[in-house]
mmCIF file of C-alpha atoms and ligand atoms in Angstrom:
data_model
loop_
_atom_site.group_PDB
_atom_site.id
_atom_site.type_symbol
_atom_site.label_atom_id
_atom_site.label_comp_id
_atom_site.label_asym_id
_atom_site.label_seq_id
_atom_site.Cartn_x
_atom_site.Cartn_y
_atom_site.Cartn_z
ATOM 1 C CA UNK A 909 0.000 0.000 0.000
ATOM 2 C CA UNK A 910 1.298 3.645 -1.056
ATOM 3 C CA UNK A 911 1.235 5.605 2.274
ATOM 4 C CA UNK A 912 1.150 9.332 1.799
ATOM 5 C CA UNK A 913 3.007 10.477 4.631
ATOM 6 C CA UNK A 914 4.368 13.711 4.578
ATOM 7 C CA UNK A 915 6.127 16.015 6.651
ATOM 8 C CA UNK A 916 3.883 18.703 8.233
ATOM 9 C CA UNK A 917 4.134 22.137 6.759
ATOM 10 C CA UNK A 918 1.884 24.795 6.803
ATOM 11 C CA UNK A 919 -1.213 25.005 4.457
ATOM 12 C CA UNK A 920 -3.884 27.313 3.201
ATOM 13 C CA UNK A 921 -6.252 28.102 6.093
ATOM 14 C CA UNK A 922 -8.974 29.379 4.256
ATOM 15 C CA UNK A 923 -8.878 25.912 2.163
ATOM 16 C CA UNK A 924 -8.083 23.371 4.483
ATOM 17 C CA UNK A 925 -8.175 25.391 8.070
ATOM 18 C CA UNK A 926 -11.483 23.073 9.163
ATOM 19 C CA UNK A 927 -10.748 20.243 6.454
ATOM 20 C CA UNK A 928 -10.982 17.864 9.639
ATOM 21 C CA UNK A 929 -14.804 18.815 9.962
ATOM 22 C CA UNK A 930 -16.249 17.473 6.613
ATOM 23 C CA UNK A 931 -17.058 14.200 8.675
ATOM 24 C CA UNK A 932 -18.980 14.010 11.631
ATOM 25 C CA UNK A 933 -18.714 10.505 11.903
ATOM 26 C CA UNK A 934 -15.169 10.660 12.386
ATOM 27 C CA UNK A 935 -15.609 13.721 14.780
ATOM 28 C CA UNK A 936 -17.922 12.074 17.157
ATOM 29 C CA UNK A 937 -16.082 8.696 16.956
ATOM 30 C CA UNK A 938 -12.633 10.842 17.747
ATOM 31 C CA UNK A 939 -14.145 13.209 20.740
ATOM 32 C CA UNK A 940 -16.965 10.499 22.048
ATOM 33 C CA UNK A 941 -14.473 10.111 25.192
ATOM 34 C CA UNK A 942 -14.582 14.246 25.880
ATOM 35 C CA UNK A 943 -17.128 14.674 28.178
ATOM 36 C CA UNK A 944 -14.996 16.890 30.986
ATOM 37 C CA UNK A 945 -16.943 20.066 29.500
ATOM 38 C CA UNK A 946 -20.600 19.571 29.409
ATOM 39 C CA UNK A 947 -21.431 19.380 32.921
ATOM 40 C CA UNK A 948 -19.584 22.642 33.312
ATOM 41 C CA UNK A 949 -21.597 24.511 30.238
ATOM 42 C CA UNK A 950 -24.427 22.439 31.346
ATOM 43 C CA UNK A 951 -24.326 24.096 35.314
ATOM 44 C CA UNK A 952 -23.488 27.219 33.882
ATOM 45 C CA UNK A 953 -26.029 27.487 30.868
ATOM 46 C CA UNK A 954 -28.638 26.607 33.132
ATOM 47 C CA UNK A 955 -27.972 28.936 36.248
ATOM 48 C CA UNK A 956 -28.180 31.570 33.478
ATOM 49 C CA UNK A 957 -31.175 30.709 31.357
ATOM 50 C CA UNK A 958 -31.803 31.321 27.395
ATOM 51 C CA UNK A 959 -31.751 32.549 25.050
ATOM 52 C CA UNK A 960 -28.365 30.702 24.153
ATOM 53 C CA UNK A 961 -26.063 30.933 21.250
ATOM 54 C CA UNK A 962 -23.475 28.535 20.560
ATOM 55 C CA UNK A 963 -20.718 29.481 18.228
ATOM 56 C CA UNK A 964 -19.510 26.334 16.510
ATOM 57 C CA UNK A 965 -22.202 23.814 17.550
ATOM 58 C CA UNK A 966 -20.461 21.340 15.493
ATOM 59 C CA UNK A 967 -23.012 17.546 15.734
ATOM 60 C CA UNK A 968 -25.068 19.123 18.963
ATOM 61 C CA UNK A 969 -22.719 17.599 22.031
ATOM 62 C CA UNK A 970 -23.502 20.550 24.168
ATOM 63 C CA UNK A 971 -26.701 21.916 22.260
ATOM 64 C CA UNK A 972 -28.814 18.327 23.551
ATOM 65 C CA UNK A 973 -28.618 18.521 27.001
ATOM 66 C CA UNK A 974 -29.335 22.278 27.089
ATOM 67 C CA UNK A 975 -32.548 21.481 24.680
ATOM 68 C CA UNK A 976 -33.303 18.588 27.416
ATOM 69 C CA UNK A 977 -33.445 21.182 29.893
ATOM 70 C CA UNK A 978 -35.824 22.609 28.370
ATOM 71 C CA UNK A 979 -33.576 26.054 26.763
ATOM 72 C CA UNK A 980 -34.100 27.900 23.890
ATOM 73 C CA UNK A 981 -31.053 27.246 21.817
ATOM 74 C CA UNK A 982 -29.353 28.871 18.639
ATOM 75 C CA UNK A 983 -26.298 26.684 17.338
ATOM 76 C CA UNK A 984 -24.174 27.977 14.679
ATOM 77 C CA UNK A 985 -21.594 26.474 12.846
ATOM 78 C CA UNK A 986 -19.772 26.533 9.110
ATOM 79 C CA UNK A 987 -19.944 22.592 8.292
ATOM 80 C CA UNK A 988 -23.215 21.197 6.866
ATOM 81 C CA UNK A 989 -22.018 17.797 7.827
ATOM 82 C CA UNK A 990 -21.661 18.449 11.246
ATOM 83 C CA UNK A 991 -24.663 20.330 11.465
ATOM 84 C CA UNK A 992 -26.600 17.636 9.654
ATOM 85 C CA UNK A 993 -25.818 15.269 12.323
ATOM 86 C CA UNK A 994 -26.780 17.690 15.056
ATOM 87 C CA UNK A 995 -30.337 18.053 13.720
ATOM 88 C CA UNK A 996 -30.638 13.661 13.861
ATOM 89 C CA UNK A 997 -30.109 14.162 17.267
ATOM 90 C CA UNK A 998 -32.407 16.914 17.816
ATOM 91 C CA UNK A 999 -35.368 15.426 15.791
ATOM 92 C CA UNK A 1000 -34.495 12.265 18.078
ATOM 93 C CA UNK A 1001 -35.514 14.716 21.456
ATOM 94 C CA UNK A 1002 -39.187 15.101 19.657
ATOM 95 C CA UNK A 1003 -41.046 17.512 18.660
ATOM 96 C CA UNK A 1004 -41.907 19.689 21.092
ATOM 97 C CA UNK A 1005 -38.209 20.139 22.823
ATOM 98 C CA UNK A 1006 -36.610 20.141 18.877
ATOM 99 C CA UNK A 1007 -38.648 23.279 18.595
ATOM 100 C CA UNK A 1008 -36.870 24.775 20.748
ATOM 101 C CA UNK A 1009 -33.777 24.526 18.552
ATOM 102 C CA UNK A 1010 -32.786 26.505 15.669
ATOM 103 C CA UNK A 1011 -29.220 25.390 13.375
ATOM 104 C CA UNK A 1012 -27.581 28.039 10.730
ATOM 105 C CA UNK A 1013 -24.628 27.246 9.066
ATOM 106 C CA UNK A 1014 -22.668 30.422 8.855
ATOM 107 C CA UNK A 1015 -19.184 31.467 9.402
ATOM 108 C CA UNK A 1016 -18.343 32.563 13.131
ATOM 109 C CA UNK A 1017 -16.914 35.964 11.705
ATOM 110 C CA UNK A 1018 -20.339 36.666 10.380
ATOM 111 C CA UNK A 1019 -22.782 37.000 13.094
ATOM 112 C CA UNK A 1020 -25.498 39.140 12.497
ATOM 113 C CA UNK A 1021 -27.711 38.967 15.791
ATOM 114 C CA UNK A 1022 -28.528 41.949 17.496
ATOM 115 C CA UNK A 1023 -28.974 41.582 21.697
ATOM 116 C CA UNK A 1024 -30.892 38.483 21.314
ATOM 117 C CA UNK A 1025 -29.018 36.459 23.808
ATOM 118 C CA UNK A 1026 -28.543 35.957 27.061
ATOM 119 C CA UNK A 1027 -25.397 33.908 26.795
ATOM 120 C CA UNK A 1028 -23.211 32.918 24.439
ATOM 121 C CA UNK A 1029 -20.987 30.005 24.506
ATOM 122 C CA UNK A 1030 -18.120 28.739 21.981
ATOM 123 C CA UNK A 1031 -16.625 25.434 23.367
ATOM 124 C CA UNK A 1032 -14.101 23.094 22.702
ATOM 125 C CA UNK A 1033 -11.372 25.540 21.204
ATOM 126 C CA UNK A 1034 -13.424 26.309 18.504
ATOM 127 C CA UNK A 1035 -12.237 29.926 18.678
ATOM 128 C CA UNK A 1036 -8.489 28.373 17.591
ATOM 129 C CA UNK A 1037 -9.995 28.691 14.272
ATOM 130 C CA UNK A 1038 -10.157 32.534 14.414
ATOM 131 C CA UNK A 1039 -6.434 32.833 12.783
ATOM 132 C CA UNK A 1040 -5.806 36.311 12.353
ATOM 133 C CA UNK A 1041 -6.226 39.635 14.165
ATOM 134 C CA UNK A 1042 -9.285 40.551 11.386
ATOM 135 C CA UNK A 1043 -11.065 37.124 12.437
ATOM 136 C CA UNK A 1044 -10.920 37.379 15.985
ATOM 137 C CA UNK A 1045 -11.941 41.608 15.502
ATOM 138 C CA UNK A 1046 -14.759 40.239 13.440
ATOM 139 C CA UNK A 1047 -15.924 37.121 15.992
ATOM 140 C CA UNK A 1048 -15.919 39.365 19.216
ATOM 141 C CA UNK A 1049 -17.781 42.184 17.430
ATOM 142 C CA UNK A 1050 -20.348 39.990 16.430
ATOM 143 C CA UNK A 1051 -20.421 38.175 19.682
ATOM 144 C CA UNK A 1052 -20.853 41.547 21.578
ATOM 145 C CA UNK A 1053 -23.200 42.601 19.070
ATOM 146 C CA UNK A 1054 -25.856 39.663 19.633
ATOM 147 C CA UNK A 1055 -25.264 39.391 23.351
ATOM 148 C CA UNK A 1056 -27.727 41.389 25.445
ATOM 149 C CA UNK A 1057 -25.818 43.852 28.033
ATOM 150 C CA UNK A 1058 -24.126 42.122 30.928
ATOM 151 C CA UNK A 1059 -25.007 38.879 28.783
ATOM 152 C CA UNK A 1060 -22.547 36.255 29.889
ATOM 153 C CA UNK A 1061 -19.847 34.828 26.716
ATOM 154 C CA UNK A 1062 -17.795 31.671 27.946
ATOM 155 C CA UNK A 1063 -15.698 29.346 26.046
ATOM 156 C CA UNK A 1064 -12.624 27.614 26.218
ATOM 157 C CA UNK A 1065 -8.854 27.364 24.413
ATOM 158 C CA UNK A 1066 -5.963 25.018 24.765
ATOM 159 C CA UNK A 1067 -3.533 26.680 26.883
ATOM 160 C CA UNK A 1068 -0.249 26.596 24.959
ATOM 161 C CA UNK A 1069 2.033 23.973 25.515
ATOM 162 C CA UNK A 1070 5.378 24.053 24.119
ATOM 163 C CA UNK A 1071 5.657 20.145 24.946
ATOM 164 C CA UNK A 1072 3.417 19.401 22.515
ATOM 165 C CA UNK A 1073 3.982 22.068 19.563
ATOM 166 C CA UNK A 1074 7.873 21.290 19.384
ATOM 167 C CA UNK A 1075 7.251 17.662 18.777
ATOM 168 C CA UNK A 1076 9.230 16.944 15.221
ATOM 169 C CA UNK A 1077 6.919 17.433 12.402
ATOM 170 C CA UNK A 1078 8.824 14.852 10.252
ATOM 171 C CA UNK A 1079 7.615 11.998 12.512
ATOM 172 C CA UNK A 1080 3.965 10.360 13.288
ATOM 173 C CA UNK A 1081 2.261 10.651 16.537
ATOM 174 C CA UNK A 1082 -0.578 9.324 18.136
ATOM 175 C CA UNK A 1083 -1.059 6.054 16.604
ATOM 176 C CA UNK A 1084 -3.987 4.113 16.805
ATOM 177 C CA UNK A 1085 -6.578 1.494 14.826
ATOM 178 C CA UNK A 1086 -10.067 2.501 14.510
ATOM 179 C CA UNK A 1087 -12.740 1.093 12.133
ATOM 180 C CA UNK A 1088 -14.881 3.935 10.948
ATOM 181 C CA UNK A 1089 -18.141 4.393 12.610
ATOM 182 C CA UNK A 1090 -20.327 4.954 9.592
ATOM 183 C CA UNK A 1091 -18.137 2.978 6.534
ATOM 184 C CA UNK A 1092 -16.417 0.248 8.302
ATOM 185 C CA UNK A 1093 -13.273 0.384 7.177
ATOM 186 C CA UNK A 1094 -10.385 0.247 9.369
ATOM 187 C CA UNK A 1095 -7.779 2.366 9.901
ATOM 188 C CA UNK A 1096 -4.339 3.373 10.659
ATOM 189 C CA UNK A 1097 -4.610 6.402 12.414
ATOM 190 C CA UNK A 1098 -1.739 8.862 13.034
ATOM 191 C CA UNK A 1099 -1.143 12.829 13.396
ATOM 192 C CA UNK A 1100 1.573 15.276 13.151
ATOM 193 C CA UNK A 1101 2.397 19.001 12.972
ATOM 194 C CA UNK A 1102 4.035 22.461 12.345
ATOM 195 C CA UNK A 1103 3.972 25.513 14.664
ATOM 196 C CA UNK A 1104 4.425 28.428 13.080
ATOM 197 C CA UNK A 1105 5.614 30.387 16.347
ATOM 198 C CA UNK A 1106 5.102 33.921 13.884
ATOM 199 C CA UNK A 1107 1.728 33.955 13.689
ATOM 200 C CA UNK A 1108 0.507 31.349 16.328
ATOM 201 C CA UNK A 1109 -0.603 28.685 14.417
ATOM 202 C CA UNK A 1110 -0.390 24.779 14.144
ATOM 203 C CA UNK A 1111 -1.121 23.197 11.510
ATOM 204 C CA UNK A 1112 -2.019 19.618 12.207
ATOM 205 C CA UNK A 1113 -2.639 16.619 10.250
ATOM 206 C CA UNK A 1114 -4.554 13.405 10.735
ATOM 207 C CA UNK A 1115 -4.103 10.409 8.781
ATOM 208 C CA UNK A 1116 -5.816 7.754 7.814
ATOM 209 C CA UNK A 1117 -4.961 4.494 5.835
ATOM 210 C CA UNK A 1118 -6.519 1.535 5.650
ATOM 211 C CA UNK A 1119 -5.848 -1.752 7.299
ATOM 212 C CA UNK A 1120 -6.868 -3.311 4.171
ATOM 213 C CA UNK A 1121 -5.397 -1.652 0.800
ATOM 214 C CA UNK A 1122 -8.687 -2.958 -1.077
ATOM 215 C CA UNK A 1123 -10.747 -0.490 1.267
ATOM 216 C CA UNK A 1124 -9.495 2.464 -0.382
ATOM 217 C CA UNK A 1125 -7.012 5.105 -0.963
ATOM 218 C CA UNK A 1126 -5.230 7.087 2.353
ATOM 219 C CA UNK A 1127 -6.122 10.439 2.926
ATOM 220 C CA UNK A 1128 -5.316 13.485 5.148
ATOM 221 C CA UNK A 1129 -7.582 15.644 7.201
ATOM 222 C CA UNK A 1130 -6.219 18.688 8.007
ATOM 223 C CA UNK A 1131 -6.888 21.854 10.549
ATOM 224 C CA UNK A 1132 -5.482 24.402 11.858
ATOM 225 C CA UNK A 1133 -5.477 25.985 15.247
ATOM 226 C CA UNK A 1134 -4.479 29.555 16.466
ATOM 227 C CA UNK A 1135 -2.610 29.231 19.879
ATOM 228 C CA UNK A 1136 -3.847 31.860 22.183
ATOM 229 C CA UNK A 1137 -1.777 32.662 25.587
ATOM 230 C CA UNK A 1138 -4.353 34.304 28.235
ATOM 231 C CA UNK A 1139 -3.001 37.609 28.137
ATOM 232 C CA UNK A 1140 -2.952 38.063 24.756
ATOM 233 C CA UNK A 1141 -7.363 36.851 24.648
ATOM 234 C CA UNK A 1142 -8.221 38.868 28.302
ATOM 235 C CA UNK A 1143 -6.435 42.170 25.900
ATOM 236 C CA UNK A 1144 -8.724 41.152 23.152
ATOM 237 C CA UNK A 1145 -11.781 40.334 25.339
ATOM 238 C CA UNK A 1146 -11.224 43.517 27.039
ATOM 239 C CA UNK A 1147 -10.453 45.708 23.930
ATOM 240 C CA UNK A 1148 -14.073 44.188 22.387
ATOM 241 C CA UNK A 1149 -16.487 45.346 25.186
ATOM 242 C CA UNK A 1150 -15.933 42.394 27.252
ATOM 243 C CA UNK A 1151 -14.663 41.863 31.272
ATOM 244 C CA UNK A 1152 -13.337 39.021 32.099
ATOM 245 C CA UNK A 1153 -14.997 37.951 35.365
ATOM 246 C CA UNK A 1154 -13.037 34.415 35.413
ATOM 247 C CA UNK A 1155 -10.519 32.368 34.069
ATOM 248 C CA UNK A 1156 -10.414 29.221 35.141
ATOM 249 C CA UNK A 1157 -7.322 26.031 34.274
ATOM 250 C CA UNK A 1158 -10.057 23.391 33.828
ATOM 251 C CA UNK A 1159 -13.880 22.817 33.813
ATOM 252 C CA UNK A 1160 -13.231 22.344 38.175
ATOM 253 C CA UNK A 1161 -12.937 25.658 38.311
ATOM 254 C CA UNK A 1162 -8.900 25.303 38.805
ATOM 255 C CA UNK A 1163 -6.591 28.188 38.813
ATOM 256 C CA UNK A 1164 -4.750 28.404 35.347
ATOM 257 C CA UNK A 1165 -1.393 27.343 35.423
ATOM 258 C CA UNK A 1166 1.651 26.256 33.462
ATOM 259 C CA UNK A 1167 0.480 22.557 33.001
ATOM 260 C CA UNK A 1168 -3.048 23.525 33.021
ATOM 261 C CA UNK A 1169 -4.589 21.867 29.697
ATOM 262 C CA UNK A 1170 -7.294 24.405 28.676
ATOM 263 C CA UNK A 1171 -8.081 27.995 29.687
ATOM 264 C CA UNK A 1172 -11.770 28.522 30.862
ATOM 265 C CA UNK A 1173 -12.803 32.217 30.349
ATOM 266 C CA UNK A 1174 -16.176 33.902 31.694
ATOM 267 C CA UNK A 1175 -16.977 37.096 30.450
ATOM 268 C CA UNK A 1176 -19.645 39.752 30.966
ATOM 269 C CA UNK A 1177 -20.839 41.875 28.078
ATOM 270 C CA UNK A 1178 -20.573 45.891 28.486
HETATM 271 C C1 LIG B 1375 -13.840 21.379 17.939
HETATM 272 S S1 LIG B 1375 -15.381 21.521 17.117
HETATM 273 C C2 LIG B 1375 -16.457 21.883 18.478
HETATM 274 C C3 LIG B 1375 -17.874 21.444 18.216
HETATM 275 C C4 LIG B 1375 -18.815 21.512 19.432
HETATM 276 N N1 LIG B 1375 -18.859 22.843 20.002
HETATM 277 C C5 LIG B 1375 -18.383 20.518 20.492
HETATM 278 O O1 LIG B 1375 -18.018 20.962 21.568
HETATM 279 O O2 LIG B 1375 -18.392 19.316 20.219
HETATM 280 C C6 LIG B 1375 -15.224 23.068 16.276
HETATM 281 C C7 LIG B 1375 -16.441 23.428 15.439
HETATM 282 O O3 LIG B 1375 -16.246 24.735 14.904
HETATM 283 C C8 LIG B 1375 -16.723 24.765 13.575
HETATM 284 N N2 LIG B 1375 -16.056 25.871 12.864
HETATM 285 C C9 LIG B 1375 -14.753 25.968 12.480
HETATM 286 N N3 LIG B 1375 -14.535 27.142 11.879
HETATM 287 C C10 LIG B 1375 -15.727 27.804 11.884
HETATM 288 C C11 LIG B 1375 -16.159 29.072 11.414
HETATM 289 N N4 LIG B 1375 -15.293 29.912 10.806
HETATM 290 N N5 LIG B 1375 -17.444 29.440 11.601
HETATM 291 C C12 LIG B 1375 -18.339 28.602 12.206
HETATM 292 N N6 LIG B 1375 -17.991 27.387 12.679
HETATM 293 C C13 LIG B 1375 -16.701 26.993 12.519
HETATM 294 C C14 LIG B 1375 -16.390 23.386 13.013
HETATM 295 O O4 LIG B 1375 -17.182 23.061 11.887
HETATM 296 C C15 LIG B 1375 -16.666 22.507 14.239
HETATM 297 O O5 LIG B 1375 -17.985 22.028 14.238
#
């Protein structure tokens, strides 16, 4: 079997910056373990109350249990696919809760709600694919824009971790077999990267060949992610109308620290 393996190197964001989303199936099978989130947002979302927006619903892991509770939800996100199987799992709720639900597929830059919202949430470092200073301008306006005042806007990043982004992009990481949820076919599944320490961004790819060379050609799913260091987002929060009321090292409410894994941030709208 021909394996194309290559050495990570950076690629066209606006192309291939959210390649990785195109299947769900894959998604869902990948992240079905990450569950260290929801009863956070869940807590938190309901102490609040709707109307809530999530930025970057992606296949409806947070939006369900929020509809279950009996919120009004609006999920946004730019991948049909994902989106497609987050309304399957909303029909699944019936009728009366899925009403409460309403999916768009539009780009995160390009919000166009005005004070609708009582919070806002964008999970699961979905903001790492706001690459440049325009995109992030453009996100926070529009989240500030459809927030209503002191609306609440949490989400979480990766905190940066040098461990990780100086691994050697010339070698494979991660490896693991996994038969595809939806297909069948199993796979050889491996990942590497390039940090671009410039402008902040990996560029990661996952790869996947078959098992079985009669099951198909390898192929490459790519994203990338804009490494954000808490300073750097509480200047932008707080240059965009926003305060940052906490900022938490993990979904426990931990202080950030060095080896802290993700950065928790809770802002109020002004
Ligand atoms: C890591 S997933 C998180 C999905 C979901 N929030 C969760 O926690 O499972 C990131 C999501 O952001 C979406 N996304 C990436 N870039 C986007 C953009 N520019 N506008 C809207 N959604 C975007 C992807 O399609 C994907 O569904």
């Amino acid at each position: 079997m021909t394996i194309h393996f290559h050495e990570a190197v950076p690629f066209d964001l606006d192309e291939s910056g959210s390649e990785y989303y195109q299947d769900a199936w894959i998604y869902d099978h990948d992240f079905h373990w990450y569950k260290l989130d929801a009863p956070f947002y869940r807590n938190m979302v309901g102490s609040i109350g709707g109307p809530v927006l999530e930025i970057g619903c992606g296949t409806g892991r947070l939006m369900v249990p929020w509809l279950k509770d009996g919120l009004n939800v609006t999920g946004v996100d730019l991948s049909e696919d994902m989106l497609e199987r987050a309304r399957q799992k909303i029909a699944r709720l019936g009728k009366a809760t899925a009403a409460n639900a309403t999916l768009i597929q539009k780009d995160m830059r390009r919000l166009r709600f005005r004070s609708q919202f009582n919070v806002a949430v964008c999970a699961f470092n979905t903001m790492m694919h706001l690459y440049t200073h325009k995109d992030i301008s453009l996100f926070l306006r529009g989240v500030h824009r459809s927030l209503v005042t002191d609306g609440t806007f949490m989400f979480d990043v990766l905190n940066p971790d040098f461990r990780w982004l100086m691994r050697d992009p010339a070698k494979r990481w991660s490896r693991i077999r996994f038969k595809h949820p939806h297909y069948g076919t199993t796979y050889h599944y491996t990942t590497n990267h390039y940090y671009d320490a410039h402008d902040q961004i990996v560029y990661v790819y996952v790869y996947h060949e078959p098992v079985d060379e009669k099951d198909g050609p390898s192929y490459v799913l790519r994203f990338g992610h804009r490494i954000f260091f808490p300073q750097e987002m509480t200047y932008l929060l707080e240059t965009h109308g926003f305060e940052v009321e906490n900022l938490f090292g993990g979904f426990d409410g931990s202080d950030l620290e060095l080896y802290s894994t993700t950065s928790v941030f809770i802002c109020r709208r002004r």
